[in-house]
CSV table of C-alpha atoms (C1' of nucleotides) in Angstrom, one decimal:
chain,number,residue,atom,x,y,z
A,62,UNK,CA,-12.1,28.6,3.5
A,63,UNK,CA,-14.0,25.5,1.7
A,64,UNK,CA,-12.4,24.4,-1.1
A,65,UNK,CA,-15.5,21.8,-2.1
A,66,UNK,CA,-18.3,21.4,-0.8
A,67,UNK,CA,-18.5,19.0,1.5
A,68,UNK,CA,-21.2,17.3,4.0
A,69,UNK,CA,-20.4,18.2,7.2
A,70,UNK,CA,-22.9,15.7,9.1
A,71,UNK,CA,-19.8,12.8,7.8
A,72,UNK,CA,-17.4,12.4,9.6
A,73,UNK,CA,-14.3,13.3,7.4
A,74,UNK,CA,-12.4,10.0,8.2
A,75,UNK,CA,-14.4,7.3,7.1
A,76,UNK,CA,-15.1,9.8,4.1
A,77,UNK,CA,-11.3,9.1,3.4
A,78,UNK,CA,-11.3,6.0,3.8
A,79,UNK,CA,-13.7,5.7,1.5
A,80,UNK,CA,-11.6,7.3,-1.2
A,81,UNK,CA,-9.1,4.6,-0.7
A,82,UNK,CA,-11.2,1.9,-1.0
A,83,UNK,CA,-12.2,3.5,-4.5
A,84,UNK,CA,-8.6,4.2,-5.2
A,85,UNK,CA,-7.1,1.4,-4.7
A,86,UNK,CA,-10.1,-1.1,-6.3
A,87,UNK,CA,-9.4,0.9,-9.5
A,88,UNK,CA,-5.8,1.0,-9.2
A,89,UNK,CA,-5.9,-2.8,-8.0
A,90,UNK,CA,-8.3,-4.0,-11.2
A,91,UNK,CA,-6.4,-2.0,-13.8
A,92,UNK,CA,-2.5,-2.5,-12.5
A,93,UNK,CA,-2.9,-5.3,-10.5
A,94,UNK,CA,-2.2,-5.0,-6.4
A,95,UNK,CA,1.7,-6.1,-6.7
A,96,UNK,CA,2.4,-3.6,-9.5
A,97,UNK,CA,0.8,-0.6,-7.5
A,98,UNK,CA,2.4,1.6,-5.0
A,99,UNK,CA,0.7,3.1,-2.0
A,100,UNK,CA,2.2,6.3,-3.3
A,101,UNK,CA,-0.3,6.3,-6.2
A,102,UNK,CA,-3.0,5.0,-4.1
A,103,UNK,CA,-2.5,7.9,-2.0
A,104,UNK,CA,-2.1,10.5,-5.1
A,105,UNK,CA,-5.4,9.3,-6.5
A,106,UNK,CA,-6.7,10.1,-2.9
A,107,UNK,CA,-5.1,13.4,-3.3
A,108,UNK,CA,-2.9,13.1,-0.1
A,109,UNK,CA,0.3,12.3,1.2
A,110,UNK,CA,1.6,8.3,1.7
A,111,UNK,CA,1.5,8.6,5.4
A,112,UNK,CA,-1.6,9.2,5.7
A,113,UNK,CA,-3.4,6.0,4.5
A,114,UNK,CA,-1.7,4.8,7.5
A,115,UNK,CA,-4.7,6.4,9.9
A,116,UNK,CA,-6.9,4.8,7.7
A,117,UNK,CA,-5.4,0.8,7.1
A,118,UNK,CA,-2.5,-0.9,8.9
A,119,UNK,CA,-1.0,-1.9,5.6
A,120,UNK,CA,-1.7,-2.2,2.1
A,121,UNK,CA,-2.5,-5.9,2.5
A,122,UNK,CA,-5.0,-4.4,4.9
A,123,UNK,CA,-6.9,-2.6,1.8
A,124,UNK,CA,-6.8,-5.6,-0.4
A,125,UNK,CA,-8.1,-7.8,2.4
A,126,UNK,CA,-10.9,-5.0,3.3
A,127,UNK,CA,-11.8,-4.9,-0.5
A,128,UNK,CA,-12.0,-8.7,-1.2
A,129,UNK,CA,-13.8,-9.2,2.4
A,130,UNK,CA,-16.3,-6.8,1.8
A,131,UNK,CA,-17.2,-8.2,-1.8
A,132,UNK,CA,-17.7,-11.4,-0.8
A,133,UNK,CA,-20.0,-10.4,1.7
A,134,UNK,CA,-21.7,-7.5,-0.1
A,135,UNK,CA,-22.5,-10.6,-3.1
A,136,UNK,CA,-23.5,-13.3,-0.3
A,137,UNK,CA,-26.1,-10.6,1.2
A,138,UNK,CA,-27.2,-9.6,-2.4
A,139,UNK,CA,-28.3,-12.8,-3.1
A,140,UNK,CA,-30.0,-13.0,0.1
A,141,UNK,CA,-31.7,-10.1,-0.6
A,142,UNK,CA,-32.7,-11.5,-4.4
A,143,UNK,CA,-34.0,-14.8,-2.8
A,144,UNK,CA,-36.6,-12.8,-0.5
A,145,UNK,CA,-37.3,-10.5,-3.3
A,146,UNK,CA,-38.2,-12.5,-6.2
A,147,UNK,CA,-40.7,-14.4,-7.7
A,148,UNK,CA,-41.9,-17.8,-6.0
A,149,UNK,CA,-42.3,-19.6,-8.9
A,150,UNK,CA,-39.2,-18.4,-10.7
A,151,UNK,CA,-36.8,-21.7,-11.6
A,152,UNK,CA,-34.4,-20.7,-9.5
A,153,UNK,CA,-31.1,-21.9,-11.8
A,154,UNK,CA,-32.3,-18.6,-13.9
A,155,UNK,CA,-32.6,-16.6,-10.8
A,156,UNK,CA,-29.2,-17.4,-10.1
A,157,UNK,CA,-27.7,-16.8,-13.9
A,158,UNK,CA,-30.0,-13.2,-14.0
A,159,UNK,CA,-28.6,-12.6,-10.4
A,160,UNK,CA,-24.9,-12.9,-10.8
A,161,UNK,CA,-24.9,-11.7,-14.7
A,162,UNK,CA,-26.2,-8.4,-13.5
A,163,UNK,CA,-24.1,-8.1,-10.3
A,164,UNK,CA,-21.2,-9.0,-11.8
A,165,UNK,CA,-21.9,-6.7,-14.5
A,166,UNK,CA,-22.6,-4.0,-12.1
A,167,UNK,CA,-19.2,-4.6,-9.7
A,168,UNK,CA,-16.7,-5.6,-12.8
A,169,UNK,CA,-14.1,-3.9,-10.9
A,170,UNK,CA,-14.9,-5.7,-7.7
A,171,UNK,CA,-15.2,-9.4,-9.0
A,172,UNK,CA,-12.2,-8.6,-11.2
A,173,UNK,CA,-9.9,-8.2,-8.3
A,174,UNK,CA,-11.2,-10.6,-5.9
A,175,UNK,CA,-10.3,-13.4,-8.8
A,176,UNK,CA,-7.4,-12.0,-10.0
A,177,UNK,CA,-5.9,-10.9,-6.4
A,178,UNK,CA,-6.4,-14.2,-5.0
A,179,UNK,CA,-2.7,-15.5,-4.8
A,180,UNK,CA,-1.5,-11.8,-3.2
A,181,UNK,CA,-3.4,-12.4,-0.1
A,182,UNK,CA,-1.6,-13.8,3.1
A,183,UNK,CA,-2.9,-17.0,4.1
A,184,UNK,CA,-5.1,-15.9,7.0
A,185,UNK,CA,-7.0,-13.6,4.5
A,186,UNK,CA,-7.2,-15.7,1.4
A,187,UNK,CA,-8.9,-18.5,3.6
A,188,UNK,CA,-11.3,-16.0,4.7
A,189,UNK,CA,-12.0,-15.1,1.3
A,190,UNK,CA,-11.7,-18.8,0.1
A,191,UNK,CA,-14.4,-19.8,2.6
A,192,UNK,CA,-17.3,-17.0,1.4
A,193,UNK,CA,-16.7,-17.8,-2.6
A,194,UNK,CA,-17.2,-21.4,-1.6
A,195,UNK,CA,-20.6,-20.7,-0.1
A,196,UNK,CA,-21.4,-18.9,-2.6
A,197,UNK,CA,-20.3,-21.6,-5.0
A,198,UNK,CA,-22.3,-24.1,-2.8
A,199,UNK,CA,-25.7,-21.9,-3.6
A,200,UNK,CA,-25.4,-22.9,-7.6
A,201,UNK,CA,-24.4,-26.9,-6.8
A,202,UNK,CA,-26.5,-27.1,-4.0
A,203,UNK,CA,-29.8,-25.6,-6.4
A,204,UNK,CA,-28.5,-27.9,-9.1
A,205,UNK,CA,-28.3,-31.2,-6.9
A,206,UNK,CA,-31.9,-30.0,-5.9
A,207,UNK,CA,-33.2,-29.7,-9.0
A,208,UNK,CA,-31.4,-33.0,-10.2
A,209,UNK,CA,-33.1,-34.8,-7.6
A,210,UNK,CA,-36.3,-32.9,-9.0
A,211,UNK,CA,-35.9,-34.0,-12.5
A,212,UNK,CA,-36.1,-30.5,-13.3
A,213,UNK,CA,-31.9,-30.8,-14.5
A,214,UNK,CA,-29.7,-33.4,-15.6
A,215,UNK,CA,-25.8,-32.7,-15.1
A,216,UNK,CA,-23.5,-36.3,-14.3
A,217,UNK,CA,-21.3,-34.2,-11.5
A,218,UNK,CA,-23.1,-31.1,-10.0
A,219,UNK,CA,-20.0,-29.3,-8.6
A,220,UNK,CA,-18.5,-29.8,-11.8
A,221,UNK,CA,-21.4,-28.4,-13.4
A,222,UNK,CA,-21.3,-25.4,-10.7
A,223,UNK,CA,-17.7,-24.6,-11.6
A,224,UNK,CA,-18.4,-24.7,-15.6
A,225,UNK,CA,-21.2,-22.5,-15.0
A,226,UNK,CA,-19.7,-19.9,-12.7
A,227,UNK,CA,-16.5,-19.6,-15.0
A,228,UNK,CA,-18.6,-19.4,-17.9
A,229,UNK,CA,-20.9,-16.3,-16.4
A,230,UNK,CA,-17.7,-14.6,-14.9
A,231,UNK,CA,-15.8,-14.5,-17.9
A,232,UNK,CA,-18.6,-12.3,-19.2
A,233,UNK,CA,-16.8,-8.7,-17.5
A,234,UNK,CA,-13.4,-9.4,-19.1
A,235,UNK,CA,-14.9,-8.9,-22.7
A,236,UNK,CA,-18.5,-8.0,-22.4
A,237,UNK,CA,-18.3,-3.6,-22.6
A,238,UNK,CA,-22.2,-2.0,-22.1
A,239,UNK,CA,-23.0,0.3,-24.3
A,240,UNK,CA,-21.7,-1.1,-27.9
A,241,UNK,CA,-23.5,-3.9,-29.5
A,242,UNK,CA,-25.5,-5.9,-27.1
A,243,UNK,CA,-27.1,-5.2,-24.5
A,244,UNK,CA,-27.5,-6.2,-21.2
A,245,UNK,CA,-30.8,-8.2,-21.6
A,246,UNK,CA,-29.0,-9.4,-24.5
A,247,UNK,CA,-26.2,-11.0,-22.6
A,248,UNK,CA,-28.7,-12.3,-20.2
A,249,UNK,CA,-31.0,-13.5,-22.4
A,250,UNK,CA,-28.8,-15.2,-24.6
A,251,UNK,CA,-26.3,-17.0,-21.0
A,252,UNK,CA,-29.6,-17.8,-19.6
A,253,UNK,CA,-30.4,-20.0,-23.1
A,254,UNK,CA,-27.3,-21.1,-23.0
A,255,UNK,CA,-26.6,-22.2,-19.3
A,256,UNK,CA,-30.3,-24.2,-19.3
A,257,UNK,CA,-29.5,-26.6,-22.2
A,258,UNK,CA,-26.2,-27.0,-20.8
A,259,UNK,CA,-28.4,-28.4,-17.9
A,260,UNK,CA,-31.6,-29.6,-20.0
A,261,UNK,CA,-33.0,-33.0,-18.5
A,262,UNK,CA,-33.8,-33.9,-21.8
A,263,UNK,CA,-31.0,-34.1,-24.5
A,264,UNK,CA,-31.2,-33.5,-27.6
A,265,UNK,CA,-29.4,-36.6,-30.1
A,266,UNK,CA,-26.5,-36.0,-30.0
A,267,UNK,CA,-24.4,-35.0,-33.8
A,268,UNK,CA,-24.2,-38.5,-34.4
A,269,UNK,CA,-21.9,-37.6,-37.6
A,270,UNK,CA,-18.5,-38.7,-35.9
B,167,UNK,CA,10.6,-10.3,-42.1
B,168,UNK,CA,14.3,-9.9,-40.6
B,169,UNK,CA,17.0,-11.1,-42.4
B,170,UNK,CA,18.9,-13.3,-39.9
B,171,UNK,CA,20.9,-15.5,-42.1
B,172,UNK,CA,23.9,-16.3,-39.9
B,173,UNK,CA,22.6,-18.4,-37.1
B,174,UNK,CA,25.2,-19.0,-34.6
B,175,UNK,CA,24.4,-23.1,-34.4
B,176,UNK,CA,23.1,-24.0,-30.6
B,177,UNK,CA,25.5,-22.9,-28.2
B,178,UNK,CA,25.2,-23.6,-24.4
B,179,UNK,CA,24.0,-20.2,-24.0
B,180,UNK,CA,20.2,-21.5,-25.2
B,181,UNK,CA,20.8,-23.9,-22.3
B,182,UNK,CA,20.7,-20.9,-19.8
B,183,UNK,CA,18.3,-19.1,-21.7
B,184,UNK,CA,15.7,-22.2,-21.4
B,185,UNK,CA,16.8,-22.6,-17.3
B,186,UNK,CA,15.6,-18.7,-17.0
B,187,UNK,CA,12.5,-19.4,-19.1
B,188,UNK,CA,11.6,-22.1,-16.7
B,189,UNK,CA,12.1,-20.3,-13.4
B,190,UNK,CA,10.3,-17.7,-14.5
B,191,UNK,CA,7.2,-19.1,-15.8
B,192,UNK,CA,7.1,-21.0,-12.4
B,193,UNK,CA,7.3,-18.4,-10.7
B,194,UNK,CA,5.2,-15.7,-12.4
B,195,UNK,CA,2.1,-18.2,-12.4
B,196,UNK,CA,2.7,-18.7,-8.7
B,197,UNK,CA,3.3,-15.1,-7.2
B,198,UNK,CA,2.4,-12.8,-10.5
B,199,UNK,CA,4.6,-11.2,-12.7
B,200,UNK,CA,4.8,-7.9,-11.0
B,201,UNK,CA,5.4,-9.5,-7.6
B,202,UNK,CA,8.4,-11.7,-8.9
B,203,UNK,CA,12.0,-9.9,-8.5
B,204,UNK,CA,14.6,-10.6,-11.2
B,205,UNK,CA,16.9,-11.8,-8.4
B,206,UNK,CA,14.6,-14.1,-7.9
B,207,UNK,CA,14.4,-15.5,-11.3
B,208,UNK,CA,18.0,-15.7,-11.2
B,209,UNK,CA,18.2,-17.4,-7.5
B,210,UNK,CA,16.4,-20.1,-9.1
B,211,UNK,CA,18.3,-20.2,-12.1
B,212,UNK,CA,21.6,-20.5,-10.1
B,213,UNK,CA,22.6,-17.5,-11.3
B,214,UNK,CA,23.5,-14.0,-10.6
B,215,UNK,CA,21.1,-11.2,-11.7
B,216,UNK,CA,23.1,-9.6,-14.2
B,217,UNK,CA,23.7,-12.5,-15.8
B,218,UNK,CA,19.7,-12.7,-16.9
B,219,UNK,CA,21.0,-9.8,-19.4
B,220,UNK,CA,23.4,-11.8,-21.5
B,221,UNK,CA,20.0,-13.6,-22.6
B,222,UNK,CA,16.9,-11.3,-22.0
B,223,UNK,CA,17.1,-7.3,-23.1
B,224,UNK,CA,14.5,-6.4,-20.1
B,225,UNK,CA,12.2,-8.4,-18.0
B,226,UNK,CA,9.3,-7.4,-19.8
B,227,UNK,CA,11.7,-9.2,-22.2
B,228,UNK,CA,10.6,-12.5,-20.3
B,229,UNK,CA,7.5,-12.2,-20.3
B,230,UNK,CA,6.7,-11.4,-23.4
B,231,UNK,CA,9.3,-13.9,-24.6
B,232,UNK,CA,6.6,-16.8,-22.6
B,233,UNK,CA,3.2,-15.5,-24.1
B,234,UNK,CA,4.1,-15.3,-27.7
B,235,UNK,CA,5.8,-18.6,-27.0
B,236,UNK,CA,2.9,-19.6,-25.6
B,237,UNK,CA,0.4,-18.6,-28.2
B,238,UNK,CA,2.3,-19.6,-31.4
B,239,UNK,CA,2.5,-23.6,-29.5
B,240,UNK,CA,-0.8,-23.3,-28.6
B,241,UNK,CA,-1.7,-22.5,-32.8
B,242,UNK,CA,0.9,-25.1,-33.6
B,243,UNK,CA,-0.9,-27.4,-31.8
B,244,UNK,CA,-4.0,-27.2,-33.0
B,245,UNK,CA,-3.0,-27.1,-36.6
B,246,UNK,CA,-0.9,-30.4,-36.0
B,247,UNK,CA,-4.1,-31.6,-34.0
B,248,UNK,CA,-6.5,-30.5,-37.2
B,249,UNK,CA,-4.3,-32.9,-39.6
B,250,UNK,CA,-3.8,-35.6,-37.0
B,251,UNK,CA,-7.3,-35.9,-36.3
B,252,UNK,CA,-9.6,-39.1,-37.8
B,253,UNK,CA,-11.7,-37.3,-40.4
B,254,UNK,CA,-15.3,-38.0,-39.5
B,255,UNK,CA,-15.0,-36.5,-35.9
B,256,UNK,CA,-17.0,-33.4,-35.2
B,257,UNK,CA,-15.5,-30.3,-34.7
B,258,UNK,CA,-16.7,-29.0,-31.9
B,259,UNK,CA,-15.8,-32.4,-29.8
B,260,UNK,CA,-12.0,-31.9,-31.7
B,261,UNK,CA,-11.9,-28.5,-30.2
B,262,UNK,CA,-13.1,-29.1,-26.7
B,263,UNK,CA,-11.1,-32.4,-26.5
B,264,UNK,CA,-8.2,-30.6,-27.8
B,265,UNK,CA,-8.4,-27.1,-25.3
B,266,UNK,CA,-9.3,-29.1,-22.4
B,267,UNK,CA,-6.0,-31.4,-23.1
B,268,UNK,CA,-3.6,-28.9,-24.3
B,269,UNK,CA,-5.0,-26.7,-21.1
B,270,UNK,CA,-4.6,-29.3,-18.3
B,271,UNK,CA,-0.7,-30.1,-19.9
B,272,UNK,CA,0.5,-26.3,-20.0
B,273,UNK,CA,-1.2,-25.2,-16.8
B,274,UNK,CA,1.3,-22.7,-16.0
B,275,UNK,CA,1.6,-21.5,-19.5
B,276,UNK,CA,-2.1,-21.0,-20.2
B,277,UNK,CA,-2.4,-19.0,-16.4
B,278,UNK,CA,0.6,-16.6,-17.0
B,279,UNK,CA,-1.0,-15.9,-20.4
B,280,UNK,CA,-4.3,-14.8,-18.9
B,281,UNK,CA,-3.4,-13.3,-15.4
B,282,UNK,CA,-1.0,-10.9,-17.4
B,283,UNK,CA,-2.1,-9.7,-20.3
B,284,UNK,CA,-2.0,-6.4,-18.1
B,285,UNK,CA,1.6,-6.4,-17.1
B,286,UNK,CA,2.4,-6.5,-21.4
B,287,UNK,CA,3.8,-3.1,-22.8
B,288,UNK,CA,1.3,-1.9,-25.4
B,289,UNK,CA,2.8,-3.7,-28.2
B,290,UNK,CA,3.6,-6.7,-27.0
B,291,UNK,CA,-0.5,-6.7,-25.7
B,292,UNK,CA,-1.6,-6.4,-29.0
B,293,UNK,CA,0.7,-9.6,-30.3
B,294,UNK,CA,-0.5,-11.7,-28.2
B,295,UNK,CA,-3.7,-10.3,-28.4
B,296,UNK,CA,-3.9,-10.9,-32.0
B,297,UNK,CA,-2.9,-14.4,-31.6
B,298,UNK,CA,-5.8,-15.1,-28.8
B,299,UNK,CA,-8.2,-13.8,-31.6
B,300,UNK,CA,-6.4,-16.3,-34.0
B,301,UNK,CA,-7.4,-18.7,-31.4
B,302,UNK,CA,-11.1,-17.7,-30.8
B,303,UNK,CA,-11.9,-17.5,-34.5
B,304,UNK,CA,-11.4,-21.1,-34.8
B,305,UNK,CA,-14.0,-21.6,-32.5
B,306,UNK,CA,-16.4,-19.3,-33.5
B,307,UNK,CA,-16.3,-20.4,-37.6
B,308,UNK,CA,-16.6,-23.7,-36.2
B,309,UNK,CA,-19.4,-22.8,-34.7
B,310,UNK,CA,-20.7,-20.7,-37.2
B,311,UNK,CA,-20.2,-23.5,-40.4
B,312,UNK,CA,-22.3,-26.0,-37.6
B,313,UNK,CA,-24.6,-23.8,-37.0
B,314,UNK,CA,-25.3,-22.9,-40.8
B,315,UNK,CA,-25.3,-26.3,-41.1
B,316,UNK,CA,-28.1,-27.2,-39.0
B,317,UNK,CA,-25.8,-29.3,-36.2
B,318,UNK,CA,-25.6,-26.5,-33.9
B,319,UNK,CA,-28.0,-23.6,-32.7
B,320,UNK,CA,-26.5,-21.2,-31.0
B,321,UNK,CA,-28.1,-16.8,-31.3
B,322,UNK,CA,-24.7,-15.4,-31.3
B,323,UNK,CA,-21.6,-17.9,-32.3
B,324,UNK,CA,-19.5,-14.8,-30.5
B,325,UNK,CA,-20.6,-15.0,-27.6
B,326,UNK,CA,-20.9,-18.8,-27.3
B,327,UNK,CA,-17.2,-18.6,-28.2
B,328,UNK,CA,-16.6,-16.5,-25.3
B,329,UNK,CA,-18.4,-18.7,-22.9
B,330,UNK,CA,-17.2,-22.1,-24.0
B,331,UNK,CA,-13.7,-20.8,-24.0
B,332,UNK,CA,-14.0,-19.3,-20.8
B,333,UNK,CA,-16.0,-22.7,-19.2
B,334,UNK,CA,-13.1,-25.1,-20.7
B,335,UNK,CA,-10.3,-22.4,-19.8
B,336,UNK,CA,-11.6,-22.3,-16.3
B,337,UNK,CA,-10.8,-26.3,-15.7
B,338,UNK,CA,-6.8,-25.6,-14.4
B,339,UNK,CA,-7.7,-23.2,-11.9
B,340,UNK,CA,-9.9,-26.1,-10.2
B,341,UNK,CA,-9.2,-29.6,-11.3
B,342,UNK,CA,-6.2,-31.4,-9.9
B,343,UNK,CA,-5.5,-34.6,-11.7
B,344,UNK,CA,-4.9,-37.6,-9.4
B,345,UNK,CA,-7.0,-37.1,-6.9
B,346,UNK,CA,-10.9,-37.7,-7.8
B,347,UNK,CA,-12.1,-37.1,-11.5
B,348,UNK,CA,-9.5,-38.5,-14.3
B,349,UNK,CA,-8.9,-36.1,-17.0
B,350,UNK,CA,-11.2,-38.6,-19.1
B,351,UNK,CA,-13.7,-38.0,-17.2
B,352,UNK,CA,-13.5,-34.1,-17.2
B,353,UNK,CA,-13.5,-34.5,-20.7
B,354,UNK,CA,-16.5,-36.3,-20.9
B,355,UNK,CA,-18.4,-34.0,-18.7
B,356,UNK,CA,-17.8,-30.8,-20.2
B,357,UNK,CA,-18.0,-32.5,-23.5
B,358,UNK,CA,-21.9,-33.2,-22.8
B,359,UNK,CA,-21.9,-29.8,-21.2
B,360,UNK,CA,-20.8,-27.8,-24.5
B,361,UNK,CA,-22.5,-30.0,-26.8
B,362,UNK,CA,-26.1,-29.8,-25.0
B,363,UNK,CA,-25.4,-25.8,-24.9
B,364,UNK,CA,-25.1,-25.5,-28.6
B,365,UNK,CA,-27.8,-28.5,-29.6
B,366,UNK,CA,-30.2,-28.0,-32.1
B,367,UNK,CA,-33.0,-29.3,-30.3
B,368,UNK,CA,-33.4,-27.8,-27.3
B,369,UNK,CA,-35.2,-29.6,-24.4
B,370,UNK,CA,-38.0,-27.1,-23.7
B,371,UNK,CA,-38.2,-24.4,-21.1
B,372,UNK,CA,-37.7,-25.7,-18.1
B,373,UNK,CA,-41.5,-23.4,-17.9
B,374,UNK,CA,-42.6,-22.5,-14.1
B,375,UNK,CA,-41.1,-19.3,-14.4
C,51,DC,C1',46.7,-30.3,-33.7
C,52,DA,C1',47.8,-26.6,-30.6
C,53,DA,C1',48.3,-21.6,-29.8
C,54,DA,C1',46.2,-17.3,-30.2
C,55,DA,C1',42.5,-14.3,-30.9
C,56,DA,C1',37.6,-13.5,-30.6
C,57,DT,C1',33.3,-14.1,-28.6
C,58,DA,C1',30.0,-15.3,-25.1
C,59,DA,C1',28.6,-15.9,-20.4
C,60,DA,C1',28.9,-15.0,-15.6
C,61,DT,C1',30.5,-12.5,-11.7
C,62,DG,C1',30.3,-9.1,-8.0
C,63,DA,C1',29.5,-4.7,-7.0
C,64,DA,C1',27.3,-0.8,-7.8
C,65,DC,C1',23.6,2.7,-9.8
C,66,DG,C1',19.6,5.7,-8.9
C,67,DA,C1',14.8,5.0,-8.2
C,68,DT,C1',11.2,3.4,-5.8
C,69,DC,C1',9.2,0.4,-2.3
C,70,DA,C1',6.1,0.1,2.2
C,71,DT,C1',6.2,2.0,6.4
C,72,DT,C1',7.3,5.2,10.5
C,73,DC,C1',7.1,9.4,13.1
C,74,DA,C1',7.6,14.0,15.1
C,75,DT,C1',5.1,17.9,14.0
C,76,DT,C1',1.4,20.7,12.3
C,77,DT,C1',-3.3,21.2,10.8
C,78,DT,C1',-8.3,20.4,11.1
C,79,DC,C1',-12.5,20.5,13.3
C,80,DA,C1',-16.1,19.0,16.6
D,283,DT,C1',-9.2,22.0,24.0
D,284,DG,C1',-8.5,17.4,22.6
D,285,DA,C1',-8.4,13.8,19.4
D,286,DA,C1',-8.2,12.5,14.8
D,287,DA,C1',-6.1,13.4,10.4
D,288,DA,C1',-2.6,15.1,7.4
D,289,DT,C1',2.0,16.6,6.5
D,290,DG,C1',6.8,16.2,5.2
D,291,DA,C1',10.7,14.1,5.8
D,292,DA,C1',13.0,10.1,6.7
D,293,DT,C1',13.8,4.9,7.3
D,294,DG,C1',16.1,0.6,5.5
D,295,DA,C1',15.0,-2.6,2.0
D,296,DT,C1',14.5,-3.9,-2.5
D,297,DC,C1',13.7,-2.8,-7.3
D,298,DG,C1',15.5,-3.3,-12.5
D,299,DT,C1',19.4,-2.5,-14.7
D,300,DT,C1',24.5,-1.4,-15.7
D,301,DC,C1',29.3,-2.3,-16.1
D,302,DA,C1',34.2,-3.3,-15.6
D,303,DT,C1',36.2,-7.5,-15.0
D,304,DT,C1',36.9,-12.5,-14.9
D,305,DT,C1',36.0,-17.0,-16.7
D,306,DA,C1',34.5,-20.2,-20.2
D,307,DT,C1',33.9,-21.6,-24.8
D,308,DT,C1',34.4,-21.2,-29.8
D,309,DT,C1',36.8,-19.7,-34.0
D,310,DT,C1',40.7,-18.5,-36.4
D,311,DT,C1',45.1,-19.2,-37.3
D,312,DG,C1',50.2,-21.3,-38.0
DNA sequence: CAAAAATAAATGAACGATCATTCATTTTCA
DNA sequence: TGAAAATGAATGATCGTTCATTTATTTTTG
């Protein structure tokens, strides 16, 4: 007898697998991966331990599977923003609009691929290491493109590319939709924000000190 | 407040205390506080475990024990830094000189105190959590009095708090001093960074979008 | 100043609980 | 019917913490 409904064209296992994924990424972002136990992993699931183990080798497995998979899902997002948008758009907003809203969208994602860095085995975080640096190298190489331009004026561009990502990813640790703001608010108001930071022309600068 | 009249001079004991302060801050910026053991703490320490209980009531204890630490040094600071300071200088450049120094000295305190905030019991969360608002305010009325002023421009002083803070906190995760930039020169370039972001004359839109 | 009493700190061993993981067995389902 | 999935129980290891006892230091005395 069916408890739930369920789809029957899935195939049940990767359906589980599934579950864990969402388990453990909500688990992982609220708890942090150290301080959770496949156990409750596997009661959020709604099953026993042992059976994660048909599903992931380990628990490092799921943390590596969840911080892999982010990276790439954001790397082909952006991809798919570059194709999609508009050709004239200056493409230092694109890139503020782009990850505002993603990040916005995958908080717990982008949460625990920061904060879960130092719990990966070396093999994995290198992996992971490797994709956030490329996707760091799409801001700094845009910014050293639009230095050259004339269009920007930062003194160190990978400087520049960490200031701006730290500043745009702090936004899910405090920013809550719904109350106060909202999201076009946030964006409008980075998007000022980040393009005086890199504004070719200066204003004077306080000049009372 | 608790009356604690009778203060027991400074014993050795405080020595040991301090030693297990250490250790742990070490090692709870380096693995995470849930994935340290208290036998490791002591290991370090040179001590055995049950020893740690002669000084701290729990682990939690610890940890705690570090943030509030932390927070109260980190409002000491300033305050000594506000007094200190030669008179004419502007406030926001006294504020980001100051974070970005006090932040690049206490690297381990400043991580531990963000990377954990999860890992506090209730109560302790909402100490320290008070004490980081202490923190932000001075930011934001700084911004707020410039801004009224006419020396700043900034739509929401908030929110420019938040992503200043979160630029300027961001420098210890990346920056290594010694090898390439000096901290001089970090301090320079963010200092243009934050001062062009909240600059009353903006350069205008960069306009091909 | 030295002996005795009091206090503090550290030891070493243990506590029950929980950890990630394994596995023989049973259930599920195409 | 056969393979994948889940169970339920167990593994040894490690967790934070406790505690009787020993060792070290300080305070109180004669």
């Amino acid at each position: 007898m069916q408890v739930e409904a369920e789809q029957p064209a899935r195939r049940k296992g990767d359906e589980t697998a599934r579950r864990v994924r969402d388990a453990a990424l909500k688990l992982f972002a609220r708890h942090g991966y150290a301080a959770v136990s496949v156990r409750q992993i596997a009661t959020d699931v709604g099953v026993q331990p042992g059976a994660l183990y048909n599903h992931f080798p380990t628990k490092q497995d799921i943390l590596r599977d969840l911080m892999l998979a982010h990276m790439a899902d954001l790397l082909a997002a952006w991809n798919k923003d570059e194709v999609t948008r508009s050709p004239g758009e200056d493409p230092l907003d694109a890139f503020v609009r782009f990850h505002i809203r993603y990040h916005l969208e995958r908080a717990d994602e982008v949460f625990v691929a920061y904060m879960e860095l130092r719990n990966l085995e070396p093999e994995n975080f290198a992996e992971v290491e490797a994709a956030r640096q490329q996707y760091e190298k799409i801001l700094s190489d845009l910014l050293e493109d639009g230095v050259r331009a004339g269009r920007y004026a930062v003194a160190d561009p990978k400087v520049a590319t960490r200031a701006i990502i730290a500043m745009l990813t702090g936004i899910p640790t405090w920013y809550r939709p719904g109350r106060g703001l909202s999201r076009q608010d946030i964006e409008t108001l980075y998007l000022t924000m980040v393009r005086k930071c890199v504004a070719p022309e200066t204003s004077k600068p306080t000049g009372d000190g």
